[in-house]
Amino acid sequence: MTVTENQPAELAKGDSTSGRAARPAARLGWLDGLRGVAALLVAIHHFGLLKWFSWGENFEKNFDLGIFAVMLFFLVSGYIVPASLERRGDVRGFWIGRLFRIYPLLIIAVTLSLVLLPKGYSAVPSQVTDRPFWAYLANLTLLHEMTNIASALGAMWTLCYEMVFYFLVSALFVKGWHRNSAPISVFFAGAAVLLGAWWTPQMITPKEPWVAPSATHHLIIATVLIMATGLVLVLAGHPELVRLGALVLGSLGTVLLFFNARSTFYESMTILATMFAGTAIFRAEKQQINRLLAVICCAFVLTAGFLAGYMYNHGKALDRTWTGSWEGFSLAYAAAWAVFGIGMLLRNRRWPRVLTWLGAISYSVYVVHIPILWGTWWFKDKVVHFPTTGAGRWLLPAFFIAMVLIISHLTYKLVEMPGQKLGKKVSKALDRRAAARQESALAPAEA
């Protein structure tokens, strides 16, 4: 028996499909295309390629390529992640899939970065290696961004928001509130605009970046214990335990998001609003909610995100959003919505295979490009001196991008796919054990 078939009463209050969303195609080409482009742009952004052009620095100040790419990522995640949960209606299966998809590659990438990259070219920052126990413990939760600890790999900060989103989606699902994506996104967007200047980040731990005194240690310990408890309950498989575990995780994510996110409050709220707006778009497309409601919701979230940047992304806030101006935040945010909209308009067309392939390896691109970047700098400085003038200067970025794509393809085939297959085997094995236990429990009663 799956968890869906024996969910608590709250889940059954919706319509007959509340546990199962309409099944999307096995691979949605337009989403893969958008995700692939976003991942590659993040790599290009971190390489600093735009600054190689005379106009690049001014362009980056007024249009942050990183913000554009990650907001596009968040829209795609919001659209597809809840669908993957609701398609089976199995919270335990969802979490097994997430864990086996996310962690194997991350662990291998961080480990190889520590082992292979020489001193002075480490992809893992000193804020992590100087306090390894607390730093790796926090990074293992993927909530490090909200416990005052630096990312083991720079791009991992977005995974913290993804993890909080998974927590909230799971909690909403077991309560039967998952169809409320539109009002939830409006709530987060409204909070970004109304409270952006008032609500201060990092209320629990010190404001100084990457400091880990006793207050931070205590928060990390509490986070690890609560998250572990929630996951153990979810993985136990019993419907009431799954429900309790999902609510524990949702509560943890909410507290950390509101009270100790490193970034500005308006950026944190905008990120969650964006992901839930992506979910609202999915629900409108599948006729689960009124399309006019979804349009109003998305218009509000887009406007609020733009205004939040305009009103608050100035001065010291720039250090927390890692942008150069309010335009850099707001214009990039609006552009991410525009590109996502174009992708939706073209969703029924066949997308180029190179883009769908890039989408398939996008998680690998996102994770491995940071160590490859540092390896590229080492290779340039110590092994091969690339030309710095003329057409030859483009050999270095070409080498970097080629290495990112080649290694990402290999890690997708050798790490991601086996990890996902193993996750499916574990999930099926646990389902079989649960079914066997139920049959043995029913056997005496039938006799």
GROMACS .gro file of C-alpha atoms in nm:
model
  447
    1MET     CA    1   0.000   0.000   0.000
    2THR     CA    2   0.129   0.348  -0.083
    3VAL     CA    3   0.112   0.639   0.156
    4THR     CA    4  -0.154   0.797  -0.063
    5GLU     CA    5  -0.399   0.520  -0.006
    6ASN     CA    6  -0.395   0.574   0.366
    7GLN     CA    7  -0.335   0.946   0.410
    8PRO     CA    8  -0.483   1.137   0.705
    9ALA     CA    9  -0.826   1.291   0.674
   10GLU     CA   10  -0.708   1.640   0.587
   11LEU     CA   11  -0.564   1.514   0.258
   12ALA     CA   12  -0.891   1.359   0.149
   13LYS     CA   13  -1.095   1.675   0.180
   14GLY     CA   14  -1.017   1.798  -0.171
   15ASP     CA   15  -1.149   1.656  -0.491
   16SER     CA   16  -1.088   1.303  -0.603
   17THR     CA   17  -0.755   1.394  -0.759
   18SER     CA   18  -0.614   1.572  -0.455
   19GLY     CA   19  -0.347   1.308  -0.416
   20ARG     CA   20  -0.256   1.292  -0.782
   21ALA     CA   21  -0.184   1.568  -1.027
   22ALA     CA   22  -0.236   1.514  -1.396
   23ARG     CA   23   0.061   1.316  -1.518
   24PRO     CA   24   0.312   1.533  -1.705
   25ALA     CA   25   0.518   1.393  -1.987
   26ALA     CA   26   0.815   1.186  -1.880
   27ARG     CA   27   1.039   1.471  -1.986
   28LEU     CA   28   0.899   1.815  -2.056
   29GLY     CA   29   1.122   1.953  -2.328
   30TRP     CA   30   1.052   2.320  -2.269
   31LEU     CA   31   1.129   2.291  -1.897
   32ASP     CA   32   1.451   2.105  -1.974
   33GLY     CA   33   1.546   2.375  -2.221
   34LEU     CA   34   1.486   2.656  -1.972
   35ARG     CA   35   1.663   2.472  -1.694
   36GLY     CA   36   1.961   2.396  -1.915
   37VAL     CA   37   1.999   2.755  -2.028
   38ALA     CA   38   1.972   2.876  -1.669
   39ALA     CA   39   2.242   2.636  -1.547
   40LEU     CA   40   2.484   2.732  -1.823
   41LEU     CA   41   2.425   3.102  -1.760
   42VAL     CA   42   2.508   3.055  -1.391
   43ALA     CA   43   2.839   2.900  -1.493
   44ILE     CA   44   2.908   3.183  -1.739
   45HIS     CA   45   2.815   3.438  -1.472
   46HIS     CA   46   3.058   3.291  -1.220
   47PHE     CA   47   3.331   3.277  -1.483
   48GLY     CA   48   3.279   3.650  -1.534
   49LEU     CA   49   3.260   3.621  -1.910
   50LEU     CA   50   3.052   3.935  -1.959
   51LYS     CA   51   3.328   4.143  -1.802
   52TRP     CA   52   3.555   4.042  -2.087
   53PHE     CA   53   3.354   4.284  -2.301
   54SER     CA   54   3.392   4.661  -2.272
   55TRP     CA   55   3.024   4.696  -2.191
   56GLY     CA   56   3.006   4.392  -1.965
   57GLU     CA   57   3.065   4.548  -1.625
   58ASN     CA   58   2.798   4.814  -1.673
   59PHE     CA   59   2.561   4.552  -1.812
   60GLU     CA   60   2.611   4.329  -1.507
   61LYS     CA   61   2.543   4.620  -1.275
   62ASN     CA   62   2.208   4.686  -1.440
   63PHE     CA   63   2.117   4.327  -1.525
   64ASP     CA   64   2.250   4.060  -1.293
   65LEU     CA   65   2.287   3.742  -1.496
   66GLY     CA   66   2.301   3.532  -1.180
   67ILE     CA   67   1.968   3.663  -1.049
   68PHE     CA   68   1.810   3.606  -1.390
   69ALA     CA   69   1.931   3.246  -1.405
   70VAL     CA   70   1.840   3.141  -1.050
   71MET     CA   71   1.496   3.304  -1.066
   72LEU     CA   72   1.433   3.113  -1.388
   73PHE     CA   73   1.544   2.801  -1.201
   74PHE     CA   74   1.300   2.876  -0.919
   75LEU     CA   75   1.010   2.919  -1.161
   76VAL     CA   76   1.089   2.583  -1.320
   77SER     CA   77   1.121   2.415  -0.979
   78GLY     CA   78   0.792   2.562  -0.865
   79TYR     CA   79   0.623   2.432  -1.176
   80ILE     CA   80   0.752   2.075  -1.172
   81VAL     CA   81   0.848   1.974  -0.814
   82PRO     CA   82   0.498   1.966  -0.658
   83ALA     CA   83   0.376   1.777  -0.965
   84SER     CA   84   0.635   1.506  -0.898
   85LEU     CA   85   0.500   1.470  -0.544
   86GLU     CA   86   0.134   1.472  -0.637
   87ARG     CA   87   0.174   1.238  -0.934
   88ARG     CA   88   0.228   0.946  -0.695
   89GLY     CA   89   0.090   1.105  -0.382
   90ASP     CA   90   0.370   0.937  -0.188
   91VAL     CA   91   0.550   1.176   0.047
   92ARG     CA   92   0.803   0.912   0.148
   93GLY     CA   93   0.875   0.825  -0.215
   94PHE     CA   94   0.911   1.194  -0.296
   95TRP     CA   95   1.171   1.244  -0.024
   96ILE     CA   96   1.365   0.931  -0.112
   97GLY     CA   97   1.379   1.057  -0.469
   98ARG     CA   98   1.494   1.403  -0.362
   99LEU     CA   99   1.764   1.270  -0.129
  100PHE     CA  100   1.907   1.027  -0.383
  101ARG     CA  101   1.896   1.291  -0.656
  102ILE     CA  102   2.059   1.574  -0.462
  103TYR     CA  103   2.314   1.428  -0.223
  104PRO     CA  104   2.532   1.178  -0.415
  105LEU     CA  105   2.660   1.437  -0.663
  106LEU     CA  106   2.706   1.705  -0.397
  107ILE     CA  107   2.904   1.476  -0.168
  108ILE     CA  108   3.128   1.358  -0.451
  109ALA     CA  109   3.181   1.712  -0.587
  110VAL     CA  110   3.277   1.856  -0.248
  111THR     CA  111   3.501   1.558  -0.164
  112LEU     CA  112   3.687   1.568  -0.495
  113SER     CA  113   3.724   1.945  -0.467
  114LEU     CA  114   3.897   1.901  -0.132
  115VAL     CA  115   4.117   1.616  -0.255
  116LEU     CA  116   4.212   1.724  -0.607
  117LEU     CA  117   4.232   2.103  -0.610
  118PRO     CA  118   4.562   2.243  -0.481
  119LYS     CA  119   4.594   2.495  -0.201
  120GLY     CA  120   4.515   2.845  -0.321
  121TYR     CA  121   4.269   2.714  -0.579
  122SER     CA  122   4.021   2.541  -0.351
  123ALA     CA  123   3.656   2.556  -0.453
  124VAL     CA  124   3.564   2.508  -0.086
  125PRO     CA  125   3.605   2.843   0.096
  126SER     CA  126   3.820   2.889   0.405
  127GLN     CA  127   3.509   2.975   0.609
  128VAL     CA  128   3.419   2.608   0.564
  129THR     CA  129   3.760   2.442   0.592
  130ASP     CA  130   3.858   2.649   0.899
  131ARG     CA  131   3.560   2.511   1.094
  132PRO     CA  132   3.504   2.180   0.919
  133PHE     CA  133   3.282   2.003   1.173
  134TRP     CA  134   3.019   2.275   1.204
  135ALA     CA  135   3.045   2.380   0.841
  136TYR     CA  136   3.002   2.033   0.693
  137LEU     CA  137   2.730   1.945   0.943
  138ALA     CA  138   2.533   2.254   0.841
  139ASN     CA  139   2.598   2.197   0.471
  140LEU     CA  140   2.478   1.839   0.503
  141THR     CA  141   2.132   1.970   0.593
  142LEU     CA  142   2.135   2.203   0.291
  143LEU     CA  143   2.007   2.467   0.532
  144HIS     CA  144   2.351   2.619   0.592
  145GLU     CA  145   2.247   2.947   0.431
  146MET     CA  146   1.998   2.985   0.717
  147THR     CA  147   2.233   2.876   0.996
  148ASN     CA  148   2.508   3.134   0.936
  149ILE     CA  149   2.747   2.896   0.759
  150ALA     CA  150   2.909   2.943   0.419
  151SER     CA  151   2.829   2.711   0.129
  152ALA     CA  152   3.080   2.430   0.072
  153LEU     CA  153   3.041   2.517  -0.297
  154GLY     CA  154   2.937   2.872  -0.377
  155ALA     CA  155   2.631   2.791  -0.586
  156MET     CA  156   2.477   2.577  -0.310
  157TRP     CA  157   2.296   2.873  -0.154
  158THR     CA  158   1.998   2.826  -0.385
  159LEU     CA  159   1.960   2.466  -0.269
  160CYS     CA  160   1.871   2.600   0.077
  161TYR     CA  161   1.563   2.768  -0.068
  162GLU     CA  162   1.484   2.457  -0.270
  163MET     CA  163   1.498   2.252   0.051
  164VAL     CA  164   1.265   2.492   0.234
  165PHE     CA  165   1.028   2.474  -0.063
  166TYR     CA  166   1.029   2.093  -0.041
  167PHE     CA  167   0.951   2.119   0.331
  168LEU     CA  168   0.658   2.352   0.272
  169VAL     CA  169   0.521   2.157  -0.024
  170SER     CA  170   0.527   1.836   0.181
  171ALA     CA  171   0.352   1.998   0.477
  172LEU     CA  172   0.085   2.154   0.257
  173PHE     CA  173   0.028   1.823   0.081
  174VAL     CA  174  -0.037   1.618   0.395
  175LYS     CA  175  -0.276   1.887   0.520
  176GLY     CA  176  -0.463   1.890   0.189
  177TRP     CA  177  -0.377   2.257   0.133
  178HIS     CA  178  -0.152   2.204  -0.169
  179ARG     CA  179  -0.401   2.354  -0.416
  180ASN     CA  180  -0.360   2.694  -0.246
  181SER     CA  181  -0.044   2.778  -0.441
  182ALA     CA  182  -0.180   3.108  -0.574
  183PRO     CA  183  -0.274   3.269  -0.239
  184ILE     CA  184   0.046   3.136  -0.081
  185SER     CA  185   0.258   3.298  -0.352
  186VAL     CA  186   0.067   3.624  -0.307
  187PHE     CA  187   0.132   3.606   0.069
  188PHE     CA  188   0.508   3.573   0.018
  189ALA     CA  189   0.513   3.846  -0.248
  190GLY     CA  190   0.311   4.079  -0.027
  191ALA     CA  191   0.549   4.015   0.263
  192ALA     CA  192   0.844   4.104   0.038
  193VAL     CA  193   0.696   4.443  -0.049
  194LEU     CA  194   0.536   4.535   0.284
  195LEU     CA  195   0.806   4.410   0.523
  196GLY     CA  196   1.116   4.427   0.307
  197ALA     CA  197   1.265   4.725   0.490
  198TRP     CA  198   1.143   4.630   0.837
  199TRP     CA  199   1.212   4.260   0.876
  200THR     CA  200   1.582   4.210   0.942
  201PRO     CA  201   1.774   3.900   0.831
  202GLN     CA  202   1.955   3.667   1.071
  203MET     CA  203   1.762   3.738   1.390
  204ILE     CA  204   1.896   3.426   1.566
  205THR     CA  205   2.267   3.424   1.481
  206PRO     CA  206   2.516   3.715   1.457
  207LYS     CA  207   2.496   3.938   1.150
  208GLU     CA  208   2.867   3.909   1.070
  209PRO     CA  209   2.909   3.674   0.777
  210TRP     CA  210   3.012   3.316   0.837
  211VAL     CA  211   3.077   3.358   1.211
  212ALA     CA  212   3.006   3.043   1.410
  213PRO     CA  213   2.991   3.119   1.784
  214SER     CA  214   2.787   2.920   2.034
  215ALA     CA  215   2.456   3.068   1.911
  216THR     CA  216   2.530   2.936   1.563
  217HIS     CA  217   2.639   2.599   1.701
  218HIS     CA  218   2.316   2.566   1.895
  219LEU     CA  219   2.110   2.653   1.588
  220ILE     CA  220   2.296   2.398   1.377
  221ILE     CA  221   2.241   2.125   1.637
  222ALA     CA  222   1.872   2.209   1.665
  223THR     CA  223   1.835   2.217   1.287
  224VAL     CA  224   2.007   1.881   1.241
  225LEU     CA  225   1.800   1.714   1.514
  226ILE     CA  226   1.467   1.853   1.395
  227MET     CA  227   1.537   1.780   1.029
  228ALA     CA  228   1.656   1.428   1.109
  229THR     CA  229   1.345   1.368   1.318
  230GLY     CA  230   1.118   1.492   1.041
  231LEU     CA  231   1.287   1.278   0.777
  232VAL     CA  232   1.286   0.966   0.996
  233LEU     CA  233   0.914   1.011   1.054
  234VAL     CA  234   0.849   1.061   0.683
  235LEU     CA  235   1.061   0.762   0.584
  236ALA     CA  236   0.888   0.542   0.842
  237GLY     CA  237   0.597   0.522   0.599
  238HIS     CA  238   0.311   0.500   0.848
  239PRO     CA  239   0.053   0.761   0.737
  240GLU     CA  240   0.029   0.939   1.072
  241LEU     CA  241   0.407   0.946   1.109
  242VAL     CA  242   0.447   1.073   0.753
  243ARG     CA  243   0.199   1.348   0.826
  244LEU     CA  244   0.376   1.445   1.149
  245GLY     CA  245   0.719   1.435   0.983
  246ALA     CA  246   0.608   1.657   0.696
  247LEU     CA  247   0.463   1.909   0.941
  248VAL     CA  248   0.787   1.905   1.144
  249LEU     CA  249   0.988   1.976   0.829
  250GLY     CA  250   0.747   2.249   0.719
  251SER     CA  251   0.770   2.417   1.059
  252LEU     CA  252   1.150   2.403   1.056
  253GLY     CA  253   1.167   2.555   0.710
  254THR     CA  254   0.925   2.833   0.801
  255VAL     CA  255   1.116   2.933   1.116
  256LEU     CA  256   1.454   2.939   0.943
  257LEU     CA  257   1.320   3.122   0.640
  258PHE     CA  258   1.158   3.400   0.839
  259PHE     CA  259   1.408   3.437   1.122
  260ASN     CA  260   1.757   3.346   1.005
  261ALA     CA  261   1.800   3.359   0.627
  262ARG     CA  262   2.132   3.518   0.532
  263SER     CA  263   1.988   3.716   0.245
  264THR     CA  264   1.755   4.011   0.269
  265PHE     CA  265   1.399   3.940   0.375
  266TYR     CA  266   1.258   4.069   0.047
  267GLU     CA  267   1.479   3.840  -0.160
  268SER     CA  268   1.389   3.536   0.051
  269MET     CA  269   1.019   3.615   0.026
  270THR     CA  270   1.047   3.683  -0.347
  271ILE     CA  271   1.214   3.346  -0.405
  272LEU     CA  272   0.936   3.154  -0.228
  273ALA     CA  273   0.670   3.366  -0.400
  274THR     CA  274   0.829   3.283  -0.734
  275MET     CA  275   0.834   2.909  -0.672
  276PHE     CA  276   0.474   2.897  -0.552
  277ALA     CA  277   0.372   3.112  -0.849
  278GLY     CA  278   0.534   2.850  -1.072
  279THR     CA  279   0.316   2.592  -0.898
  280ALA     CA  280   0.008   2.807  -0.956
  281ILE     CA  281   0.091   2.818  -1.328
  282PHE     CA  282   0.109   2.438  -1.334
  283ARG     CA  283  -0.226   2.410  -1.158
  284ALA     CA  284  -0.390   2.654  -1.397
  285GLU     CA  285  -0.255   2.466  -1.697
  286LYS     CA  286  -0.392   2.139  -1.558
  287GLN     CA  287  -0.725   2.312  -1.480
  288GLN     CA  288  -0.687   2.254  -1.107
  289ILE     CA  289  -0.743   2.624  -1.034
  290ASN     CA  290  -0.909   2.909  -1.219
  291ARG     CA  291  -0.680   3.053  -1.486
  292LEU     CA  292  -0.780   3.410  -1.410
  293LEU     CA  293  -0.675   3.353  -1.049
  294ALA     CA  294  -0.337   3.227  -1.169
  295VAL     CA  295  -0.293   3.527  -1.399
  296ILE     CA  296  -0.372   3.771  -1.118
  297CYS     CA  297  -0.140   3.582  -0.884
  298CYS     CA  298   0.151   3.585  -1.130
  299ALA     CA  299   0.100   3.952  -1.217
  300PHE     CA  300   0.107   4.038  -0.847
  301VAL     CA  301   0.419   3.829  -0.777
  302LEU     CA  302   0.604   3.974  -1.077
  303THR     CA  303   0.510   4.330  -0.983
  304ALA     CA  304   0.595   4.276  -0.617
  305GLY     CA  305   0.933   4.124  -0.700
  306PHE     CA  306   1.019   4.415  -0.927
  307LEU     CA  307   0.903   4.672  -0.671
  308ALA     CA  308   1.088   4.500  -0.386
  309GLY     CA  309   1.412   4.538  -0.578
  310TYR     CA  310   1.332   4.899  -0.666
  311MET     CA  311   1.245   4.994  -0.307
  312TYR     CA  312   1.496   4.795  -0.105
  313ASN     CA  313   1.790   4.675  -0.313
  314HIS     CA  314   2.023   4.959  -0.221
  315GLY     CA  315   2.322   5.022   0.005
  316LYS     CA  316   2.414   4.735   0.237
  317ALA     CA  317   2.138   4.518   0.092
  318LEU     CA  318   2.350   4.482  -0.223
  319ASP     CA  319   2.606   4.283  -0.024
  320ARG     CA  320   2.341   4.029   0.073
  321THR     CA  321   2.181   3.994  -0.271
  322TRP     CA  322   2.522   4.003  -0.445
  323THR     CA  323   2.395   4.252  -0.701
  324GLY     CA  324   2.519   4.592  -0.816
  325SER     CA  325   2.200   4.801  -0.816
  326TRP     CA  326   1.824   4.781  -0.786
  327GLU     CA  327   1.807   4.757  -1.165
  328GLY     CA  328   2.038   4.456  -1.157
  329PHE     CA  329   1.787   4.276  -0.936
  330SER     CA  330   1.454   4.397  -1.071
  331LEU     CA  331   1.526   4.389  -1.444
  332ALA     CA  332   1.678   4.042  -1.419
  333TYR     CA  333   1.379   3.921  -1.218
  334ALA     CA  334   1.133   4.053  -1.475
  335ALA     CA  335   1.338   3.901  -1.757
  336ALA     CA  336   1.328   3.559  -1.590
  337TRP     CA  337   0.949   3.577  -1.592
  338ALA     CA  338   0.949   3.688  -1.955
  339VAL     CA  339   1.170   3.400  -2.066
  340PHE     CA  340   0.962   3.151  -1.868
  341GLY     CA  341   0.652   3.291  -2.038
  342ILE     CA  342   0.810   3.252  -2.381
  343GLY     CA  343   0.901   2.896  -2.290
  344MET     CA  344   0.540   2.824  -2.199
  345LEU     CA  345   0.416   2.966  -2.527
  346LEU     CA  346   0.653   2.729  -2.707
  347ARG     CA  347   0.586   2.431  -2.481
  348ASN     CA  348   0.404   2.230  -2.747
  349ARG     CA  349   0.685   2.267  -2.999
  350ARG     CA  350   0.979   2.032  -3.030
  351TRP     CA  351   1.280   2.186  -2.858
  352PRO     CA  352   1.634   2.135  -2.993
  353ARG     CA  353   1.791   1.819  -2.854
  354VAL     CA  354   2.096   2.010  -2.740
  355LEU     CA  355   1.876   2.217  -2.506
  356THR     CA  356   1.689   1.918  -2.366
  357TRP     CA  357   2.023   1.742  -2.316
  358LEU     CA  358   2.154   2.051  -2.139
  359GLY     CA  359   1.845   2.043  -1.920
  360ALA     CA  360   1.902   1.678  -1.833
  361ILE     CA  361   2.256   1.755  -1.710
  362SER     CA  362   2.163   2.094  -1.561
  363TYR     CA  363   2.198   1.985  -1.198
  364SER     CA  364   2.546   1.852  -1.271
  365VAL     CA  365   2.633   2.176  -1.450
  366TYR     CA  366   2.513   2.375  -1.151
  367VAL     CA  367   2.711   2.171  -0.899
  368VAL     CA  368   3.038   2.092  -1.077
  369HIS     CA  369   3.103   2.424  -1.251
  370ILE     CA  370   3.244   2.580  -0.933
  371PRO     CA  371   3.526   2.325  -0.882
  372ILE     CA  372   3.587   2.321  -1.257
  373LEU     CA  373   3.616   2.701  -1.249
  374TRP     CA  374   3.886   2.688  -0.981
  375GLY     CA  375   4.056   2.404  -1.164
  376THR     CA  376   4.054   2.617  -1.479
  377TRP     CA  377   4.227   2.905  -1.298
  378TRP     CA  378   4.492   2.664  -1.168
  379PHE     CA  379   4.539   2.511  -1.515
  380LYS     CA  380   4.578   2.859  -1.665
  381ASP     CA  381   4.827   2.978  -1.402
  382LYS     CA  382   5.036   2.666  -1.354
  383VAL     CA  383   5.011   2.447  -1.664
  384VAL     CA  384   4.911   2.628  -1.983
  385HIS     CA  385   4.940   3.002  -2.034
  386PHE     CA  386   4.641   3.092  -2.249
  387PRO     CA  387   4.665   3.393  -2.484
  388THR     CA  388   4.533   3.715  -2.332
  389THR     CA  389   4.489   3.917  -2.651
  390GLY     CA  390   4.330   3.873  -2.989
  391ALA     CA  391   4.109   3.582  -3.084
  392GLY     CA  392   4.321   3.349  -2.872
  393ARG     CA  393   4.189   3.495  -2.549
  394TRP     CA  394   3.859   3.317  -2.610
  395LEU     CA  395   4.031   2.981  -2.571
  396LEU     CA  396   4.009   3.005  -2.192
  397PRO     CA  397   3.629   3.049  -2.165
  398ALA     CA  398   3.584   2.791  -2.441
  399PHE     CA  399   3.800   2.547  -2.243
  400PHE     CA  400   3.601   2.616  -1.925
  401ILE     CA  401   3.261   2.568  -2.089
  402ALA     CA  402   3.377   2.254  -2.269
  403MET     CA  403   3.506   2.102  -1.945
  404VAL     CA  404   3.183   2.190  -1.764
  405LEU     CA  405   2.971   2.021  -2.031
  406ILE     CA  406   3.190   1.711  -2.064
  407ILE     CA  407   3.228   1.650  -1.691
  408SER     CA  408   2.861   1.728  -1.628
  409HIS     CA  409   2.760   1.469  -1.886
  410LEU     CA  410   2.984   1.213  -1.717
  411THR     CA  411   2.857   1.291  -1.366
  412TYR     CA  412   2.499   1.274  -1.491
  413LYS     CA  413   2.559   0.929  -1.637
  414LEU     CA  414   2.785   0.792  -1.363
  415VAL     CA  415   2.648   0.959  -1.049
  416GLU     CA  416   2.305   1.115  -1.098
  417MET     CA  417   2.136   0.837  -1.293
  418PRO     CA  418   2.265   0.552  -1.072
  419GLY     CA  419   2.164   0.754  -0.765
  420GLN     CA  420   1.813   0.803  -0.898
  421LYS     CA  421   1.783   0.434  -0.988
  422LEU     CA  422   1.900   0.337  -0.641
  423GLY     CA  423   1.645   0.574  -0.489
  424LYS     CA  424   1.367   0.408  -0.687
  425LYS     CA  425   1.482   0.064  -0.572
  426VAL     CA  426   1.487   0.177  -0.209
  427SER     CA  427   1.142   0.331  -0.242
  428LYS     CA  428   0.997   0.016  -0.400
  429ALA     CA  429   1.161  -0.204  -0.137
  430LEU     CA  430   1.011   0.002   0.145
  431ASP     CA  431   0.670  -0.009  -0.023
  432ARG     CA  432   0.693  -0.388  -0.049
  433ARG     CA  433   0.786  -0.417   0.317
  434ALA     CA  434   0.495  -0.194   0.415
  435ALA     CA  435   0.256  -0.400   0.203
  436ALA     CA  436   0.385  -0.724   0.356
  437ARG     CA  437   0.340  -0.589   0.707
  438GLN     CA  438  -0.014  -0.484   0.630
  439GLU     CA  439  -0.099  -0.823   0.481
  440SER     CA  440   0.039  -1.003   0.786
  441ALA     CA  441  -0.160  -0.774   1.013
  442LEU     CA  442  -0.482  -0.841   0.820
  443ALA     CA  443  -0.433  -1.218   0.795
  444PRO     CA  444  -0.549  -1.309   1.152
  445ALA     CA  445  -0.857  -1.090   1.120
  446GLU     CA  446  -0.956  -1.260   0.795
  447ALA     CA  447  -0.900  -1.602   0.950
   0.00000   0.00000   0.00000
